[in-house]
mmCIF file with all atom_site columns, C-alpha atoms in Angstrom:
data_model
loop_
_atom_site.group_PDB
_atom_site.id
_atom_site.type_symbol
_atom_site.label_atom_id
_atom_site.label_alt_id
_atom_site.label_comp_id
_atom_site.label_asym_id
_atom_site.label_entity_id
_atom_site.label_seq_id
_atom_site.pdbx_PDB_ins_code
_atom_site.Cartn_x
_atom_site.Cartn_y
_atom_site.Cartn_z
_atom_site.occupancy
_atom_site.B_iso_or_equiv
_atom_site.pdbx_formal_charge
_atom_site.auth_seq_id
_atom_site.auth_comp_id
_atom_site.auth_asym_id
_atom_site.auth_atom_id
_atom_site.pdbx_PDB_model_num
ATOM 1   C CA . MET A 1 1   ? 26.024  -19.043 -16.574 1.00 88.00 ? 56  MET A CA 1
ATOM 2   C CA . LYS A 1 2   ? 23.775  -19.736 -19.561 1.00 95.00 ? 57  LYS A CA 1
ATOM 3   C CA . LYS A 1 3   ? 24.455  -17.765 -22.740 1.00 96.00 ? 58  LYS A CA 1
ATOM 4   C CA . ILE A 1 4   ? 21.552  -15.850 -24.284 1.00 97.00 ? 59  ILE A CA 1
ATOM 5   C CA . VAL A 1 5   ? 21.130  -13.717 -27.411 1.00 97.00 ? 60  VAL A CA 1
ATOM 6   C CA . LEU A 1 6   ? 18.758  -10.749 -27.579 1.00 96.00 ? 61  LEU A CA 1
ATOM 7   C CA . ILE A 1 7   ? 16.616  -10.621 -30.716 1.00 95.00 ? 62  ILE A CA 1
ATOM 8   C CA . GLY A 1 8   ? 15.722  -7.013  -31.440 1.00 91.00 ? 63  GLY A CA 1
ATOM 9   C CA . TYR A 1 9   ? 17.082  -4.066  -29.493 1.00 87.00 ? 64  TYR A CA 1
ATOM 10  C CA . GLY A 1 10  ? 14.528  -1.296  -29.083 1.00 79.00 ? 65  GLY A CA 1
ATOM 11  C CA . GLY A 1 11  ? 12.991  0.307   -26.032 1.00 83.00 ? 66  GLY A CA 1
ATOM 12  C CA . HIS A 1 12  ? 11.372  -2.905  -24.815 1.00 89.00 ? 67  HIS A CA 1
ATOM 13  C CA . ALA A 1 13  ? 14.765  -4.629  -24.922 1.00 90.00 ? 68  ALA A CA 1
ATOM 14  C CA . ASN A 1 14  ? 16.130  -2.239  -22.309 1.00 90.00 ? 69  ASN A CA 1
ATOM 15  C CA . GLY A 1 15  ? 13.607  -3.435  -19.727 1.00 92.00 ? 70  GLY A CA 1
ATOM 16  C CA . ILE A 1 16  ? 14.256  -7.087  -20.508 1.00 94.00 ? 71  ILE A CA 1
ATOM 17  C CA . LEU A 1 17  ? 17.999  -6.536  -20.395 1.00 93.00 ? 72  LEU A CA 1
ATOM 18  C CA . ASP A 1 18  ? 17.821  -4.869  -16.983 1.00 93.00 ? 73  ASP A CA 1
ATOM 19  C CA . THR A 1 19  ? 15.875  -7.834  -15.619 1.00 95.00 ? 74  THR A CA 1
ATOM 20  C CA . ILE A 1 20  ? 18.364  -10.309 -17.096 1.00 94.00 ? 75  ILE A CA 1
ATOM 21  C CA . ARG A 1 21  ? 21.340  -8.461  -15.642 1.00 91.00 ? 76  ARG A CA 1
ATOM 22  C CA . GLN A 1 22  ? 19.867  -8.209  -12.150 1.00 90.00 ? 77  GLN A CA 1
ATOM 23  C CA . LYS A 1 23  ? 18.974  -11.885 -11.899 1.00 86.00 ? 78  LYS A CA 1
ATOM 24  C CA . GLU A 1 24  ? 22.451  -13.025 -13.054 1.00 85.00 ? 79  GLU A CA 1
ATOM 25  C CA . GLU A 1 25  ? 21.206  -16.263 -14.603 1.00 91.00 ? 80  GLU A CA 1
ATOM 26  C CA . TYR A 1 26  ? 22.186  -15.537 -18.207 1.00 95.00 ? 81  TYR A CA 1
ATOM 27  C CA . GLU A 1 27  ? 25.207  -14.068 -19.958 1.00 95.00 ? 82  GLU A CA 1
ATOM 28  C CA . VAL A 1 28  ? 24.144  -11.811 -22.846 1.00 95.00 ? 83  VAL A CA 1
ATOM 29  C CA . VAL A 1 29  ? 26.407  -12.504 -25.832 1.00 95.00 ? 84  VAL A CA 1
ATOM 30  C CA . GLY A 1 30  ? 25.004  -9.728  -28.026 1.00 94.00 ? 85  GLY A CA 1
ATOM 31  C CA . TYR A 1 31  ? 21.977  -8.741  -30.044 1.00 93.00 ? 86  TYR A CA 1
ATOM 32  C CA . THR A 1 32  ? 20.544  -9.182  -33.515 1.00 94.00 ? 87  THR A CA 1
ATOM 33  C CA . ASP A 1 33  ? 18.485  -6.624  -35.403 1.00 91.00 ? 88  ASP A CA 1
ATOM 34  C CA . ASN A 1 34  ? 17.954  -5.331  -38.919 1.00 86.00 ? 89  ASN A CA 1
ATOM 35  C CA . LYS A 1 35  ? 20.851  -2.940  -38.355 1.00 82.00 ? 90  LYS A CA 1
ATOM 36  C CA . PRO A 1 36  ? 23.127  -1.947  -35.456 1.00 79.00 ? 91  PRO A CA 1
ATOM 37  C CA . LEU A 1 37  ? 22.146  0.789   -33.037 1.00 75.00 ? 92  LEU A CA 1
ATOM 38  C CA . LYS A 1 38  ? 23.674  4.183   -33.685 1.00 65.00 ? 93  LYS A CA 1
ATOM 39  C CA . GLU A 1 39  ? 24.680  4.603   -30.081 1.00 68.00 ? 94  GLU A CA 1
ATOM 40  C CA . ASN A 1 40  ? 27.247  2.408   -28.401 1.00 62.00 ? 95  ASN A CA 1
ATOM 41  C CA . THR A 1 41  ? 26.011  -0.467  -26.253 1.00 74.00 ? 96  THR A CA 1
ATOM 42  C CA . LYS A 1 42  ? 27.739  -2.824  -23.881 1.00 83.00 ? 97  LYS A CA 1
ATOM 43  C CA . TYR A 1 43  ? 26.774  -5.741  -26.118 1.00 89.00 ? 98  TYR A CA 1
ATOM 44  C CA . PRO A 1 44  ? 27.956  -6.393  -29.682 1.00 92.00 ? 99  PRO A CA 1
ATOM 45  C CA . TYR A 1 45  ? 25.768  -6.318  -32.756 1.00 92.00 ? 100 TYR A CA 1
ATOM 46  C CA . LEU A 1 46  ? 25.844  -9.837  -34.188 1.00 94.00 ? 101 LEU A CA 1
ATOM 47  C CA . GLY A 1 47  ? 23.906  -9.294  -37.414 1.00 93.00 ? 102 GLY A CA 1
ATOM 48  C CA . ASN A 1 48  ? 20.336  -9.725  -38.612 1.00 92.00 ? 103 ASN A CA 1
ATOM 49  C CA . ASP A 1 49  ? 18.148  -12.801 -38.262 1.00 90.00 ? 104 ASP A CA 1
ATOM 50  C CA . ASP A 1 50  ? 20.249  -14.670 -40.829 1.00 93.00 ? 105 ASP A CA 1
ATOM 51  C CA . VAL A 1 51  ? 22.991  -15.225 -38.233 1.00 96.00 ? 106 VAL A CA 1
ATOM 52  C CA . LEU A 1 52  ? 20.775  -16.929 -35.662 1.00 96.00 ? 107 LEU A CA 1
ATOM 53  C CA . GLN A 1 53  ? 21.506  -20.437 -36.925 1.00 97.00 ? 108 GLN A CA 1
ATOM 54  C CA . ARG A 1 54  ? 25.247  -19.788 -36.667 1.00 97.00 ? 109 ARG A CA 1
ATOM 55  C CA . ILE A 1 55  ? 24.862  -18.369 -33.158 1.00 97.00 ? 110 ILE A CA 1
ATOM 56  C CA . PHE A 1 56  ? 22.984  -21.490 -32.108 1.00 97.00 ? 111 PHE A CA 1
ATOM 57  C CA . ASP A 1 57  ? 25.574  -23.758 -33.714 1.00 97.00 ? 112 ASP A CA 1
ATOM 58  C CA . GLU A 1 58  ? 28.293  -21.941 -31.773 1.00 96.00 ? 113 GLU A CA 1
ATOM 59  C CA . GLY A 1 59  ? 26.682  -22.947 -28.489 1.00 96.00 ? 114 GLY A CA 1
ATOM 60  C CA . VAL A 1 60  ? 24.231  -20.165 -27.598 1.00 97.00 ? 115 VAL A CA 1
ATOM 61  C CA . HIS A 1 61  ? 21.007  -22.063 -26.976 1.00 97.00 ? 116 HIS A CA 1
ATOM 62  C CA . TYR A 1 62  ? 18.859  -19.405 -25.268 1.00 98.00 ? 117 TYR A CA 1
ATOM 63  C CA . ALA A 1 63  ? 17.159  -16.436 -26.905 1.00 97.00 ? 118 ALA A CA 1
ATOM 64  C CA . ALA A 1 64  ? 15.052  -13.521 -25.676 1.00 97.00 ? 119 ALA A CA 1
ATOM 65  C CA . ILE A 1 65  ? 12.719  -11.930 -28.217 1.00 96.00 ? 120 ILE A CA 1
ATOM 66  C CA . CYS A 1 66  ? 12.919  -8.255  -27.283 1.00 93.00 ? 121 CYS A CA 1
ATOM 67  C CA . VAL A 1 67  ? 10.621  -6.728  -29.905 1.00 91.00 ? 122 VAL A CA 1
ATOM 68  C CA . GLY A 1 68  ? 7.578   -5.070  -28.351 1.00 85.00 ? 123 GLY A CA 1
ATOM 69  C CA . TYR A 1 69  ? 4.002   -4.919  -29.625 1.00 77.00 ? 124 TYR A CA 1
ATOM 70  C CA . LEU A 1 70  ? 4.632   -2.316  -32.401 1.00 68.00 ? 125 LEU A CA 1
ATOM 71  C CA . GLY A 1 71  ? 0.934   -1.877  -33.202 1.00 71.00 ? 126 GLY A CA 1
ATOM 72  C CA . ASN A 1 72  ? 0.394   -5.616  -33.484 1.00 70.00 ? 127 ASN A CA 1
ATOM 73  C CA . SER A 1 73  ? 2.147   -8.812  -32.436 1.00 70.00 ? 128 SER A CA 1
ATOM 74  C CA . ASN A 1 74  ? 2.871   -10.178 -35.913 1.00 83.00 ? 129 ASN A CA 1
ATOM 75  C CA . ILE A 1 75  ? 6.621   -9.567  -35.772 1.00 87.00 ? 130 ILE A CA 1
ATOM 76  C CA . ARG A 1 76  ? 6.902   -11.321 -32.413 1.00 90.00 ? 131 ARG A CA 1
ATOM 77  C CA . ASP A 1 77  ? 4.919   -14.227 -33.840 1.00 91.00 ? 132 ASP A CA 1
ATOM 78  C CA . VAL A 1 78  ? 7.219   -14.563 -36.866 1.00 92.00 ? 133 VAL A CA 1
ATOM 79  C CA . LEU A 1 79  ? 10.381  -14.299 -34.774 1.00 93.00 ? 134 LEU A CA 1
ATOM 80  C CA . TYR A 1 80  ? 9.080   -16.930 -32.390 1.00 95.00 ? 135 TYR A CA 1
ATOM 81  C CA . GLY A 1 81  ? 8.617   -19.333 -35.293 1.00 95.00 ? 136 GLY A CA 1
ATOM 82  C CA . ILE A 1 82  ? 12.142  -18.704 -36.589 1.00 95.00 ? 137 ILE A CA 1
ATOM 83  C CA . VAL A 1 83  ? 13.767  -19.126 -33.192 1.00 96.00 ? 138 VAL A CA 1
ATOM 84  C CA . LYS A 1 84  ? 11.850  -22.301 -32.316 1.00 96.00 ? 139 LYS A CA 1
ATOM 85  C CA . THR A 1 85  ? 12.641  -23.852 -35.704 1.00 97.00 ? 140 THR A CA 1
ATOM 86  C CA . ILE A 1 86  ? 16.365  -23.322 -35.091 1.00 97.00 ? 141 ILE A CA 1
ATOM 87  C CA . GLY A 1 87  ? 16.083  -24.944 -31.675 1.00 97.00 ? 142 GLY A CA 1
ATOM 88  C CA . PHE A 1 88  ? 16.584  -22.090 -29.197 1.00 98.00 ? 143 PHE A CA 1
ATOM 89  C CA . GLN A 1 89  ? 15.014  -22.219 -25.774 1.00 97.00 ? 144 GLN A CA 1
ATOM 90  C CA . ILE A 1 90  ? 13.036  -19.061 -25.023 1.00 97.00 ? 145 ILE A CA 1
ATOM 91  C CA . PRO A 1 91  ? 12.825  -18.633 -21.245 1.00 97.00 ? 146 PRO A CA 1
ATOM 92  C CA . ALA A 1 92  ? 10.264  -16.546 -19.447 1.00 97.00 ? 147 ALA A CA 1
ATOM 93  C CA . ILE A 1 93  ? 11.964  -13.399 -18.136 1.00 97.00 ? 148 ILE A CA 1
ATOM 94  C CA . ILE A 1 94  ? 10.531  -12.361 -14.777 1.00 97.00 ? 149 ILE A CA 1
ATOM 95  C CA . ASP A 1 95  ? 11.695  -9.262  -12.947 1.00 96.00 ? 150 ASP A CA 1
ATOM 96  C CA . LYS A 1 96  ? 12.737  -9.847  -9.347  1.00 95.00 ? 151 LYS A CA 1
ATOM 97  C CA . THR A 1 97  ? 10.320  -7.110  -8.197  1.00 97.00 ? 152 THR A CA 1
ATOM 98  C CA . ALA A 1 98  ? 7.268   -8.849  -9.689  1.00 98.00 ? 153 ALA A CA 1
ATOM 99  C CA . ILE A 1 99  ? 4.839   -10.425 -7.215  1.00 98.00 ? 154 ILE A CA 1
ATOM 100 C CA . LEU A 1 100 ? 3.686   -13.872 -8.271  1.00 98.00 ? 155 LEU A CA 1
ATOM 101 C CA . ALA A 1 101 ? 1.264   -16.295 -6.610  1.00 97.00 ? 156 ALA A CA 1
ATOM 102 C CA . ASP A 1 102 ? 2.538   -19.817 -6.059  1.00 96.00 ? 157 ASP A CA 1
ATOM 103 C CA . ASP A 1 103 ? -0.010  -21.549 -8.294  1.00 96.00 ? 158 ASP A CA 1
ATOM 104 C CA . ILE A 1 104 ? 0.212   -19.545 -11.534 1.00 97.00 ? 159 ILE A CA 1
ATOM 105 C CA . LEU A 1 105 ? 1.480   -20.706 -14.924 1.00 97.00 ? 160 LEU A CA 1
ATOM 106 C CA . ILE A 1 106 ? 3.762   -18.624 -17.162 1.00 98.00 ? 161 ILE A CA 1
ATOM 107 C CA . GLY A 1 107 ? 4.512   -19.725 -20.719 1.00 97.00 ? 162 GLY A CA 1
ATOM 108 C CA . GLU A 1 108 ? 7.831   -19.628 -22.546 1.00 97.00 ? 163 GLU A CA 1
ATOM 109 C CA . GLY A 1 109 ? 9.130   -16.302 -23.760 1.00 97.00 ? 164 GLY A CA 1
ATOM 110 C CA . SER A 1 110 ? 6.803   -14.194 -21.637 1.00 97.00 ? 165 SER A CA 1
ATOM 111 C CA . TYR A 1 111 ? 8.099   -11.112 -19.845 1.00 97.00 ? 166 TYR A CA 1
ATOM 112 C CA . ILE A 1 112 ? 6.811   -10.040 -16.423 1.00 98.00 ? 167 ILE A CA 1
ATOM 113 C CA . GLY A 1 113 ? 8.002   -6.512  -15.714 1.00 97.00 ? 168 GLY A CA 1
ATOM 114 C CA . LYS A 1 114 ? 8.852   -4.459  -12.656 1.00 97.00 ? 169 LYS A CA 1
ATOM 115 C CA . GLY A 1 115 ? 6.246   -4.410  -9.931  1.00 97.00 ? 170 GLY A CA 1
ATOM 116 C CA . ALA A 1 116 ? 3.740   -6.471  -11.885 1.00 98.00 ? 171 ALA A CA 1
ATOM 117 C CA . ILE A 1 117 ? 1.343   -8.662  -9.901  1.00 98.00 ? 172 ILE A CA 1
ATOM 118 C CA . VAL A 1 118 ? 0.027   -12.019 -11.091 1.00 98.00 ? 173 VAL A CA 1
ATOM 119 C CA . ASN A 1 119 ? -2.397  -13.407 -8.539  1.00 98.00 ? 174 ASN A CA 1
ATOM 120 C CA . ALA A 1 120 ? -3.693  -16.856 -7.627  1.00 97.00 ? 175 ALA A CA 1
ATOM 121 C CA . LYS A 1 121 ? -4.680  -19.432 -10.256 1.00 97.00 ? 176 LYS A CA 1
ATOM 122 C CA . SER A 1 122 ? -3.881  -17.119 -13.174 1.00 98.00 ? 177 SER A CA 1
ATOM 123 C CA . ASN A 1 123 ? -2.371  -18.360 -16.410 1.00 98.00 ? 178 ASN A CA 1
ATOM 124 C CA . ILE A 1 124 ? -0.010  -16.364 -18.636 1.00 98.00 ? 179 ILE A CA 1
ATOM 125 C CA . GLY A 1 125 ? 0.497   -17.902 -22.085 1.00 97.00 ? 180 GLY A CA 1
ATOM 126 C CA . LYS A 1 126 ? 3.616   -17.907 -24.232 1.00 97.00 ? 181 LYS A CA 1
ATOM 127 C CA . MET A 1 127 ? 5.264   -14.758 -25.574 1.00 96.00 ? 182 MET A CA 1
ATOM 128 C CA . CYS A 1 128 ? 3.137   -12.398 -23.485 1.00 97.00 ? 183 CYS A CA 1
ATOM 129 C CA . ILE A 1 129 ? 4.227   -9.030  -22.119 1.00 97.00 ? 184 ILE A CA 1
ATOM 130 C CA . ILE A 1 130 ? 2.966   -8.118  -18.649 1.00 98.00 ? 185 ILE A CA 1
ATOM 131 C CA . ASN A 1 131 ? 4.516   -4.709  -18.289 1.00 97.00 ? 186 ASN A CA 1
ATOM 132 C CA . SER A 1 132 ? 5.565   -2.650  -15.276 1.00 97.00 ? 187 SER A CA 1
ATOM 133 C CA . GLY A 1 133 ? 2.912   -2.286  -12.602 1.00 98.00 ? 188 GLY A CA 1
ATOM 134 C CA . ALA A 1 134 ? 0.267   -4.340  -14.390 1.00 98.00 ? 189 ALA A CA 1
ATOM 135 C CA . VAL A 1 135 ? -2.123  -6.332  -12.200 1.00 98.00 ? 190 VAL A CA 1
ATOM 136 C CA . ILE A 1 136 ? -3.426  -9.719  -13.299 1.00 98.00 ? 191 ILE A CA 1
ATOM 137 C CA . GLU A 1 137 ? -5.927  -10.678 -10.637 1.00 97.00 ? 192 GLU A CA 1
ATOM 138 C CA . HIS A 1 138 ? -7.073  -14.129 -9.554  1.00 97.00 ? 193 HIS A CA 1
ATOM 139 C CA . GLU A 1 139 ? -8.098  -16.782 -12.084 1.00 97.00 ? 194 GLU A CA 1
ATOM 140 C CA . SER A 1 140 ? -7.393  -14.639 -15.133 1.00 98.00 ? 195 SER A CA 1
ATOM 141 C CA . HIS A 1 141 ? -6.113  -16.139 -18.361 1.00 98.00 ? 196 HIS A CA 1
ATOM 142 C CA . VAL A 1 142 ? -3.822  -14.118 -20.623 1.00 98.00 ? 197 VAL A CA 1
ATOM 143 C CA . LYS A 1 143 ? -3.357  -16.121 -23.811 1.00 98.00 ? 198 LYS A CA 1
ATOM 144 C CA . ASP A 1 144 ? -0.438  -16.238 -26.241 1.00 97.00 ? 199 ASP A CA 1
ATOM 145 C CA . PHE A 1 145 ? 1.225   -13.119 -27.727 1.00 96.00 ? 200 PHE A CA 1
ATOM 146 C CA . THR A 1 146 ? -0.896  -10.740 -25.648 1.00 96.00 ? 201 THR A CA 1
ATOM 147 C CA . HIS A 1 147 ? 0.459   -7.458  -24.269 1.00 96.00 ? 202 HIS A CA 1
ATOM 148 C CA . VAL A 1 148 ? -0.776  -5.905  -21.006 1.00 98.00 ? 203 VAL A CA 1
ATOM 149 C CA . SER A 1 149 ? 0.680   -2.399  -20.746 1.00 97.00 ? 204 SER A CA 1
ATOM 150 C CA . VAL A 1 150 ? 1.934   -0.475  -17.737 1.00 97.00 ? 205 VAL A CA 1
ATOM 151 C CA . ASN A 1 151 ? -0.470  -0.157  -14.796 1.00 98.00 ? 206 ASN A CA 1
ATOM 152 C CA . ALA A 1 152 ? -3.319  -1.932  -16.588 1.00 98.00 ? 207 ALA A CA 1
ATOM 153 C CA . VAL A 1 153 ? -5.597  -3.967  -14.320 1.00 98.00 ? 208 VAL A CA 1
ATOM 154 C CA . LEU A 1 154 ? -7.475  -7.214  -14.930 1.00 98.00 ? 209 LEU A CA 1
ATOM 155 C CA . CYS A 1 155 ? -9.921  -7.392  -12.022 1.00 97.00 ? 210 CYS A CA 1
ATOM 156 C CA . GLY A 1 156 ? -10.292 -11.160 -11.770 1.00 92.00 ? 211 GLY A CA 1
ATOM 157 C CA . ASN A 1 157 ? -11.456 -14.090 -13.892 1.00 97.00 ? 212 ASN A CA 1
ATOM 158 C CA . VAL A 1 158 ? -10.713 -12.099 -17.055 1.00 98.00 ? 213 VAL A CA 1
ATOM 159 C CA . VAL A 1 159 ? -9.842  -13.848 -20.315 1.00 98.00 ? 214 VAL A CA 1
ATOM 160 C CA . LEU A 1 160 ? -7.637  -12.141 -22.881 1.00 98.00 ? 215 LEU A CA 1
ATOM 161 C CA . GLU A 1 161 ? -7.438  -14.236 -26.013 1.00 98.00 ? 216 GLU A CA 1
ATOM 162 C CA . ASP A 1 162 ? -4.419  -14.458 -28.350 1.00 96.00 ? 217 ASP A CA 1
ATOM 163 C CA . HIS A 1 163 ? -2.794  -11.308 -29.722 1.00 96.00 ? 218 HIS A CA 1
ATOM 164 C CA . VAL A 1 164 ? -4.763  -8.853  -27.574 1.00 97.00 ? 219 VAL A CA 1
ATOM 165 C CA . PHE A 1 165 ? -3.328  -5.447  -26.620 1.00 97.00 ? 220 PHE A CA 1
ATOM 166 C CA . ILE A 1 166 ? -4.337  -3.695  -23.389 1.00 98.00 ? 221 ILE A CA 1
ATOM 167 C CA . GLY A 1 167 ? -3.265  -0.040  -23.199 1.00 97.00 ? 222 GLY A CA 1
ATOM 168 C CA . ALA A 1 168 ? -1.672  1.675   -20.223 1.00 97.00 ? 223 ALA A CA 1
ATOM 169 C CA . ASN A 1 169 ? -3.908  2.252   -17.180 1.00 98.00 ? 224 ASN A CA 1
ATOM 170 C CA . ALA A 1 170 ? -6.850  0.398   -18.729 1.00 98.00 ? 225 ALA A CA 1
ATOM 171 C CA . THR A 1 171 ? -9.155  -1.483  -16.356 1.00 98.00 ? 226 THR A CA 1
ATOM 172 C CA . ILE A 1 172 ? -10.887 -4.699  -17.340 1.00 98.00 ? 227 ILE A CA 1
ATOM 173 C CA . ILE A 1 173 ? -13.765 -5.461  -14.970 1.00 97.00 ? 228 ILE A CA 1
ATOM 174 C CA . GLN A 1 174 ? -14.075 -8.992  -13.569 1.00 97.00 ? 229 GLN A CA 1
ATOM 175 C CA . ASP A 1 175 ? -15.445 -11.840 -15.703 1.00 97.00 ? 230 ASP A CA 1
ATOM 176 C CA . ILE A 1 176 ? -14.841 -10.045 -19.014 1.00 97.00 ? 231 ILE A CA 1
ATOM 177 C CA . GLN A 1 177 ? -13.550 -11.773 -22.148 1.00 98.00 ? 232 GLN A CA 1
ATOM 178 C CA . ILE A 1 178 ? -11.632 -9.866  -24.815 1.00 98.00 ? 233 ILE A CA 1
ATOM 179 C CA . HIS A 1 179 ? -11.454 -11.835 -28.031 1.00 97.00 ? 234 HIS A CA 1
ATOM 180 C CA . HIS A 1 180 ? -8.408  -12.337 -30.219 1.00 96.00 ? 235 HIS A CA 1
ATOM 181 C CA . HIS A 1 181 ? -6.582  -9.500  -31.988 1.00 95.00 ? 236 HIS A CA 1
ATOM 182 C CA . SER A 1 182 ? -8.571  -6.775  -30.217 1.00 96.00 ? 237 SER A CA 1
ATOM 183 C CA . ARG A 1 183 ? -6.982  -3.618  -28.830 1.00 97.00 ? 238 ARG A CA 1
ATOM 184 C CA . ILE A 1 184 ? -8.009  -1.636  -25.772 1.00 97.00 ? 239 ILE A CA 1
ATOM 185 C CA . GLY A 1 185 ? -7.016  2.031   -25.616 1.00 97.00 ? 240 GLY A CA 1
ATOM 186 C CA . ALA A 1 186 ? -5.055  3.559   -22.765 1.00 97.00 ? 241 ALA A CA 1
ATOM 187 C CA . GLY A 1 187 ? -7.159  4.526   -19.760 1.00 97.00 ? 242 GLY A CA 1
ATOM 188 C CA . SER A 1 188 ? -10.221 2.625   -20.931 1.00 98.00 ? 243 SER A CA 1
ATOM 189 C CA . VAL A 1 189 ? -12.722 0.905   -18.647 1.00 98.00 ? 244 VAL A CA 1
ATOM 190 C CA . ILE A 1 190 ? -14.117 -2.310  -20.106 1.00 98.00 ? 245 ILE A CA 1
ATOM 191 C CA . LEU A 1 191 ? -17.525 -3.320  -18.712 1.00 97.00 ? 246 LEU A CA 1
ATOM 192 C CA . LYS A 1 192 ? -18.625 -5.816  -21.370 1.00 97.00 ? 247 LYS A CA 1
ATOM 193 C CA . ASP A 1 193 ? -16.982 -8.465  -23.532 1.00 97.00 ? 248 ASP A CA 1
ATOM 194 C CA . VAL A 1 194 ? -15.093 -7.207  -26.592 1.00 97.00 ? 249 VAL A CA 1
ATOM 195 C CA . PRO A 1 195 ? -15.551 -9.050  -29.931 1.00 97.00 ? 250 PRO A CA 1
ATOM 196 C CA . LYS A 1 196 ? -12.596 -10.181 -31.989 1.00 96.00 ? 251 LYS A CA 1
ATOM 197 C CA . GLU A 1 197 ? -10.444 -7.769  -34.005 1.00 95.00 ? 252 GLU A CA 1
ATOM 198 C CA . MET A 1 198 ? -11.902 -4.606  -32.483 1.00 96.00 ? 253 MET A CA 1
ATOM 199 C CA . THR A 1 199 ? -10.270 -1.430  -31.213 1.00 96.00 ? 254 THR A CA 1
ATOM 200 C CA . VAL A 1 200 ? -12.164 0.148   -28.324 1.00 96.00 ? 255 VAL A CA 1
ATOM 201 C CA . TYR A 1 201 ? -11.436 3.004   -25.956 1.00 94.00 ? 256 TYR A CA 1
ATOM 202 C CA . GLY A 1 202 ? -13.138 5.008   -23.238 1.00 96.00 ? 257 GLY A CA 1
ATOM 203 C CA . ILE A 1 203 ? -15.898 3.346   -21.234 1.00 95.00 ? 258 ILE A CA 1
ATOM 204 C CA . TRP A 1 204 ? -16.930 0.246   -23.181 1.00 95.00 ? 259 TRP A CA 1
ATOM 205 C CA . LYS A 1 205 ? -20.457 -0.999  -22.495 1.00 92.00 ? 260 LYS A CA 1
ATOM 206 C CA . GLY A 1 206 ? -20.703 -3.277  -25.496 1.00 86.00 ? 261 GLY A CA 1
ATOM 207 C CA . SER A 1 207 ? -22.516 -1.001  -27.979 1.00 70.00 ? 262 SER A CA 1
ATOM 208 C CA . LEU A 1 208 ? -21.165 -0.722  -31.526 1.00 61.00 ? 263 LEU A CA 1
#
């Protein structure tokens, strides 16, 4: 069984950890974080990011970045750079309950959560989060470091550029493009393209 270290241990880590345990492909050796959790866990605290090189040198060559969106994806971006520089492999973590078409692409480090659906000819970039119950319909493209929250729906041929956040239960109508670093509020309905670096919510028809 391949050995893997968890980087960051917050709420998002619990979902990733459950998926890892159920699939029985990796052995979790412990976790790194700025400080240990107050409560006891099954897995040991190994230290902060400074110990990652030593962990790699000791033979642990897989890592899962378990930090969630946290208002933006900058921390995930920085951690990805650190981990790749050391030499870790960052596998995609896909829950066994997810439903995936045969012809999709999923980049390294992405997480596909419980009950998520990724349909035909869709492309999930690296370090994305497709959370529980999210639906990525046919021919959609979710680019790097983008987070699609629980029960959000992309209706088909949707493009989410890098570092986009889609809130829970949001619906993105077909053929829409949401440009990089934009955020869509929970429950929103997006009817027109969203420019870069915008936060929108409610029913979005493209007016500013």
